[in-house]
Short mmCIF file of C-alpha atoms in Angstrom, two decimals:
data_model
loop_
_atom_site.label_atom_id
_atom_site.label_comp_id
_atom_site.label_asym_id
_atom_site.label_seq_id
_atom_site.Cartn_x
_atom_site.Cartn_y
_atom_site.Cartn_z
CA MET A 1 -65.65 -50.99 48.00
CA VAL A 2 -66.08 -50.76 51.88
CA ALA A 3 -64.72 -53.60 54.30
CA GLU A 4 -67.74 -55.63 55.80
CA GLY A 5 -66.21 -55.41 59.40
CA VAL A 6 -65.82 -51.72 58.98
CA VAL A 7 -69.37 -51.26 57.61
CA HIS A 8 -71.35 -53.17 60.30
CA SER A 9 -68.98 -51.50 62.90
CA MET A 10 -70.03 -47.88 61.44
CA LYS A 11 -73.50 -48.02 60.50
CA GLY A 12 -75.33 -45.84 62.85
CA THR A 13 -72.64 -43.48 63.46
CA MET A 14 -72.58 -41.47 59.98
CA GLY A 15 -76.39 -40.51 59.77
CA ASP A 16 -79.11 -41.99 57.79
CA GLU A 17 -77.78 -41.43 54.28
CA PHE A 18 -75.31 -44.58 54.22
CA GLU A 19 -74.16 -45.43 50.45
CA ILE A 20 -71.80 -48.43 49.56
CA CYS A 21 -70.06 -48.00 46.12
CA GLN A 22 -67.93 -50.38 43.93
CA ARG A 23 -66.47 -50.21 40.50
CA SER A 24 -68.84 -52.67 39.13
CA TRP A 25 -71.08 -55.58 40.09
CA ARG A 26 -68.81 -58.49 38.80
CA LYS A 27 -68.53 -59.84 42.32
CA GLY A 28 -71.88 -58.19 43.66
CA ILE A 29 -70.15 -57.90 47.02
CA SER A 30 -71.48 -54.43 47.50
CA LYS A 31 -75.03 -55.44 46.86
CA VAL A 32 -74.85 -58.22 49.61
CA LEU A 33 -73.24 -55.87 51.91
CA ALA A 34 -75.73 -52.95 51.40
CA ARG A 35 -78.51 -55.59 52.20
CA GLN A 36 -77.06 -56.56 55.33
CA VAL A 37 -76.62 -53.16 56.83
CA GLY A 38 -79.81 -51.68 55.06
CA SER A 39 -78.00 -49.20 52.93
CA ALA A 40 -78.06 -48.19 49.18
CA ALA A 41 -75.52 -49.60 46.89
CA ALA A 42 -74.23 -48.17 43.60
CA THR A 43 -71.18 -48.48 41.07
CA PHE A 44 -68.95 -45.59 41.04
CA ARG A 45 -70.20 -44.16 37.79
CA LYS A 46 -73.75 -43.88 39.31
CA ALA A 47 -72.70 -43.09 42.88
CA GLY A 48 -74.56 -40.09 44.14
CA LEU A 49 -72.08 -39.38 46.85
CA ARG A 50 -74.77 -37.11 48.62
CA ALA A 51 -73.40 -37.80 52.16
CA ASP A 52 -71.01 -35.09 53.66
CA LEU A 53 -68.52 -38.02 54.34
CA VAL A 54 -66.79 -40.34 51.86
CA TRP A 55 -64.83 -42.98 53.56
CA PHE A 56 -62.41 -45.25 51.12
CA CYS A 57 -62.05 -48.68 52.89
CA VAL A 58 -60.04 -50.12 50.01
CA PRO A 59 -56.47 -51.81 49.41
CA ASP A 60 -53.71 -49.28 50.02
CA GLY A 61 -52.88 -49.38 46.20
CA GLU A 62 -56.52 -48.53 45.22
CA ILE A 63 -56.99 -45.55 47.38
CA ALA A 64 -55.79 -42.85 45.16
CA LYS A 65 -57.23 -44.97 42.03
CA CYS A 66 -60.72 -44.56 43.31
CA ALA A 67 -60.34 -40.85 44.30
CA ARG A 68 -59.65 -40.43 40.66
CA LEU A 69 -62.37 -42.42 39.36
CA LEU A 70 -64.77 -40.39 41.62
CA ALA A 71 -63.08 -37.08 41.24
CA THR A 72 -65.71 -35.86 38.63
CA LYS A 73 -68.20 -35.50 41.51
CA ASP A 74 -69.16 -32.84 43.29
CA TRP A 75 -66.41 -32.72 46.21
CA GLN A 76 -66.92 -29.17 47.32
CA GLY A 77 -67.32 -29.11 51.52
CA LYS A 78 -67.42 -33.07 51.50
CA ILE A 79 -65.00 -35.00 54.04
CA ALA A 80 -62.85 -37.58 52.51
CA VAL A 81 -61.22 -39.99 54.62
CA HIS A 82 -59.16 -43.38 53.80
CA SER A 83 -58.33 -46.18 56.49
CA SER A 84 -54.77 -47.04 55.36
CA GLY A 85 -52.26 -47.68 58.24
CA ALA A 86 -49.26 -46.86 55.99
CA LEU A 87 -50.49 -44.02 53.81
CA THR A 88 -51.50 -40.67 54.34
CA GLY A 89 -54.59 -38.36 53.52
CA ALA A 90 -51.94 -37.27 50.46
CA GLU A 91 -53.60 -40.17 48.85
CA LEU A 92 -56.76 -38.01 48.34
CA ALA A 93 -55.17 -35.18 46.92
CA VAL A 94 -57.29 -35.40 43.78
CA VAL A 95 -60.53 -35.00 45.64
CA ARG A 96 -58.95 -32.32 47.92
CA ALA A 97 -57.99 -30.04 44.91
CA ARG A 98 -61.95 -30.19 44.07
CA GLY A 99 -63.02 -28.84 47.66
CA ALA A 100 -62.90 -31.76 50.03
CA SER A 101 -60.97 -32.02 53.22
CA VAL A 102 -59.03 -35.15 53.65
CA ALA A 103 -57.91 -37.37 56.28
CA SER A 104 -56.62 -40.81 57.21
CA ALA A 105 -57.72 -42.94 60.05
CA HIS A 106 -56.37 -46.32 60.91
CA PRO A 107 -57.97 -48.47 63.54
CA MET A 108 -55.29 -50.50 65.24
CA MET A 109 -57.40 -53.74 64.93
CA THR A 110 -57.42 -56.96 62.92
CA PHE A 111 -60.22 -57.94 60.38
CA VAL A 112 -60.46 -61.16 59.16
CA GLY A 113 -63.07 -63.02 57.41
CA SER A 114 -66.61 -62.48 58.27
CA GLY A 115 -65.65 -61.51 62.02
CA ILE A 116 -66.71 -58.04 62.98
CA PRO A 117 -64.39 -57.03 66.05
CA ALA A 118 -65.72 -54.56 68.89
CA LEU A 119 -64.28 -51.29 68.28
CA LYS A 120 -64.68 -50.13 71.87
CA SER A 121 -61.15 -48.72 73.39
CA VAL A 122 -59.58 -49.43 70.08
CA GLY A 123 -56.81 -46.64 69.21
CA PHE A 124 -57.29 -44.73 65.97
CA ALA A 125 -54.45 -43.16 64.48
CA ILE A 126 -55.66 -39.94 62.56
CA GLU A 127 -53.82 -37.26 60.40
CA GLY A 128 -55.12 -34.79 57.93
CA ASP A 129 -56.84 -31.46 57.36
CA PRO A 130 -58.30 -30.00 60.59
CA LEU A 131 -62.04 -30.29 59.39
CA ALA A 132 -61.86 -33.71 58.37
CA VAL A 133 -59.77 -34.70 61.70
CA GLN A 134 -62.38 -33.13 63.61
CA MET A 135 -65.47 -35.26 62.00
CA VAL A 136 -63.24 -38.55 62.44
CA VAL A 137 -62.60 -37.84 65.78
CA ARG A 138 -66.42 -37.50 66.63
CA ILE A 139 -67.03 -40.64 64.63
CA VAL A 140 -64.61 -42.68 66.48
CA ARG A 141 -65.92 -41.55 69.87
CA ARG A 142 -69.50 -42.76 68.84
CA LEU A 143 -67.66 -45.93 67.78
CA GLY A 144 -66.40 -46.19 71.19
CA GLY A 145 -62.75 -45.93 70.12
CA GLU A 146 -59.95 -43.60 71.23
CA SER A 147 -58.36 -41.20 68.70
CA PHE A 148 -54.63 -40.11 68.96
CA PRO A 149 -52.72 -37.94 66.37
CA ILE A 150 -50.01 -39.53 64.03
CA GLU A 151 -47.53 -37.43 62.14
CA ARG A 152 -47.45 -38.05 58.24
CA LYS A 153 -43.81 -39.04 58.47
CA ASP A 154 -44.28 -41.46 60.99
CA LYS A 155 -47.19 -43.67 59.54
CA PRO A 156 -44.85 -46.06 58.04
CA LEU A 157 -43.55 -46.90 61.49
CA TYR A 158 -46.64 -46.91 62.99
CA HIS A 159 -48.12 -49.38 60.36
CA ALA A 160 -44.83 -51.65 61.17
CA TRP A 161 -45.76 -51.46 64.81
CA GLY A 162 -49.20 -52.92 64.36
CA THR A 163 -47.78 -55.48 61.98
CA PHE A 164 -45.82 -56.76 64.63
CA ALA A 165 -48.59 -56.83 66.90
CA SER A 166 -50.81 -59.13 64.74
CA PRO A 167 -49.56 -60.39 61.40
CA LEU A 168 -46.35 -61.19 62.33
CA LEU A 169 -47.35 -62.64 65.74
CA THR A 170 -49.64 -64.90 63.82
CA ALA A 171 -46.58 -65.76 61.55
CA LEU A 172 -44.77 -66.49 64.83
CA LEU A 173 -47.64 -69.02 65.97
CA ALA A 174 -47.40 -70.48 62.62
CA THR A 175 -43.78 -70.96 63.34
CA THR A 176 -44.59 -72.84 66.71
CA GLU A 177 -46.95 -75.14 64.91
CA GLN A 178 -43.97 -76.23 62.98
CA VAL A 179 -41.68 -76.82 65.64
CA ALA A 180 -44.26 -78.71 67.40
CA ARG A 181 -44.90 -81.12 64.37
CA ARG A 182 -41.25 -81.84 64.49
CA ALA A 183 -41.37 -82.48 68.15
CA GLY A 184 -44.32 -85.43 67.30
CA LEU A 185 -47.40 -83.37 67.91
CA THR A 186 -50.20 -82.74 65.23
CA ARG A 187 -50.94 -79.41 64.04
CA GLN A 188 -54.26 -79.63 66.14
CA GLU A 189 -52.59 -80.56 69.04
CA ALA A 190 -50.03 -78.04 68.74
CA HIS A 191 -52.79 -75.50 68.58
CA ARG A 192 -54.60 -77.00 71.64
CA ARG A 193 -51.58 -77.09 73.73
CA ILE A 194 -50.25 -73.76 73.25
CA VAL A 195 -53.39 -71.65 73.80
CA PRO A 196 -53.06 -71.79 77.84
CA ILE A 197 -49.33 -70.50 77.82
CA LEU A 198 -50.28 -67.71 74.85
CA GLN A 199 -53.05 -66.38 77.03
CA GLN A 200 -51.10 -66.21 80.25
CA THR A 201 -48.36 -64.53 78.44
CA LEU A 202 -50.62 -62.08 77.05
CA ALA A 203 -52.28 -61.35 80.29
CA ASN A 204 -49.00 -61.02 81.88
CA TYR A 205 -48.12 -58.74 79.42
CA VAL A 206 -51.06 -56.58 80.07
CA CYS A 207 -50.80 -56.44 83.64
CA PHE A 208 -46.98 -56.00 84.02
CA GLY A 209 -45.49 -54.99 80.70
CA ALA A 210 -42.66 -56.79 78.70
CA ALA A 211 -40.10 -56.57 81.13
CA ASN A 212 -41.74 -58.09 83.88
CA SER A 213 -43.56 -60.91 81.88
CA VAL A 214 -40.65 -62.75 80.29
CA SER A 215 -39.33 -66.09 81.46
CA GLY A 216 -37.40 -69.20 80.06
CA PRO A 217 -33.65 -70.01 79.32
CA ILE A 218 -32.83 -66.62 77.24
CA VAL A 219 -33.96 -64.23 80.26
CA ARG A 220 -31.89 -66.54 82.42
CA GLY A 221 -28.66 -66.42 80.12
CA ASP A 222 -28.93 -70.12 79.79
CA ILE A 223 -26.38 -70.87 77.43
CA ASP A 224 -26.54 -74.38 77.19
CA THR A 225 -29.95 -74.67 76.58
CA VAL A 226 -30.09 -71.96 74.07
CA GLU A 227 -27.63 -73.71 72.17
CA ARG A 228 -29.31 -76.97 72.43
CA HIS A 229 -32.44 -75.22 71.00
CA LEU A 230 -30.42 -73.78 68.01
CA HIS A 231 -29.10 -77.40 67.46
CA SER A 232 -32.58 -79.19 67.39
CA LEU A 233 -33.73 -76.53 64.99
CA GLU A 234 -31.17 -77.19 62.38
CA SER A 235 -33.84 -79.37 60.50
CA ALA A 236 -36.09 -76.45 60.44
CA PRO A 237 -33.85 -73.66 58.99
CA VAL A 238 -36.84 -71.02 58.81
CA ALA A 239 -37.72 -71.53 62.47
CA ARG A 240 -34.21 -71.54 63.59
CA LYS A 241 -33.83 -68.00 61.98
CA VAL A 242 -36.78 -66.74 63.65
CA TYR A 243 -35.65 -68.20 67.16
CA ALA A 244 -32.24 -66.41 66.62
CA ALA A 245 -33.83 -63.03 65.54
CA LEU A 246 -36.02 -62.72 68.40
CA ALA A 247 -33.72 -64.15 70.85
CA GLN A 248 -31.40 -61.04 69.46
CA ALA A 249 -34.45 -58.75 70.26
CA ALA A 250 -34.78 -60.11 73.90
CA ILE A 251 -31.19 -59.56 74.50
CA GLU A 252 -31.57 -56.04 73.32
CA TYR A 253 -35.00 -55.11 74.99
CA LEU A 254 -35.43 -57.38 77.71
CA PRO A 255 -33.77 -57.87 81.28
CA THR A 256 -31.62 -60.79 80.08
CA LYS A 257 -28.80 -62.20 81.84
CA ASN A 258 -25.29 -63.25 80.30
CA LYS A 259 -25.91 -60.80 77.69
CA ALA A 260 -22.44 -60.84 75.90
CA SER A 261 -22.36 -64.56 75.93
CA LEU A 262 -26.07 -64.67 74.44
CA ARG A 263 -24.98 -62.39 71.84
CA ARG A 264 -22.12 -64.36 70.46
CA VAL A 265 -24.33 -67.46 70.46
CA ILE A 266 -27.20 -66.02 68.42
CA GLU A 267 -24.77 -63.98 66.24
CA ARG A 268 -23.14 -67.33 65.20
CA ALA A 269 -26.40 -68.82 64.59
CA LEU A 270 -27.59 -65.66 62.34
CA ARG A 271 -24.29 -66.23 60.29
CA ARG A 272 -25.11 -69.87 59.29
#
């Protein structure tokens, strides 16, 4: 099955023949999606796979399984691509053995719910067979994105980078809500009150980079305030560990003062 945000974005870039395939019609998702984008829909068993390009947009653990289920089709001269951030084109080895050129192409973008994010200027990390890579680069260009090569061995680190940038950032924001609630705010108020500083922080990072965008007690080396923070967070042990871990990262990667003293304070907190 192909993810809705990807399909809506890619429709019109891959020619007129556009087929969405699903293992079965139990959920009927592909039929609904096919109607939305004006394409054909089929189960794996009945899929024609007449297109020159087959793009696997399924969870990581399903890529190789889906490739095996479709391996009996005619793959000679076709291009097979998947969109995993952590896995390589080797997941499609079974269709490569039957004549396909394979690649992986992962957009550094988040897709949630029914949202369809714009792909203009979005980076796509690409690796694989030369013919498949050439095709994907052309498609990414038509989507308005920007392609860049990634070594197979580096894909897990690349994906960890993206995980820091979006899902773990969201986890951090959820943690801030928990701390705000302990300070007497409702979750809704915490969400509303934090938006301006988040927007300014991101704007600072975009304009000035990390080293010139940081403020607060840690970068000032304010030991007393950091210790007060850690003491107040004892009632929220998970948030306290998050604070300590991020403070440790700030000491290592940002221009903080009193580094040695801060390290001792944070190391004590992490041991508790």
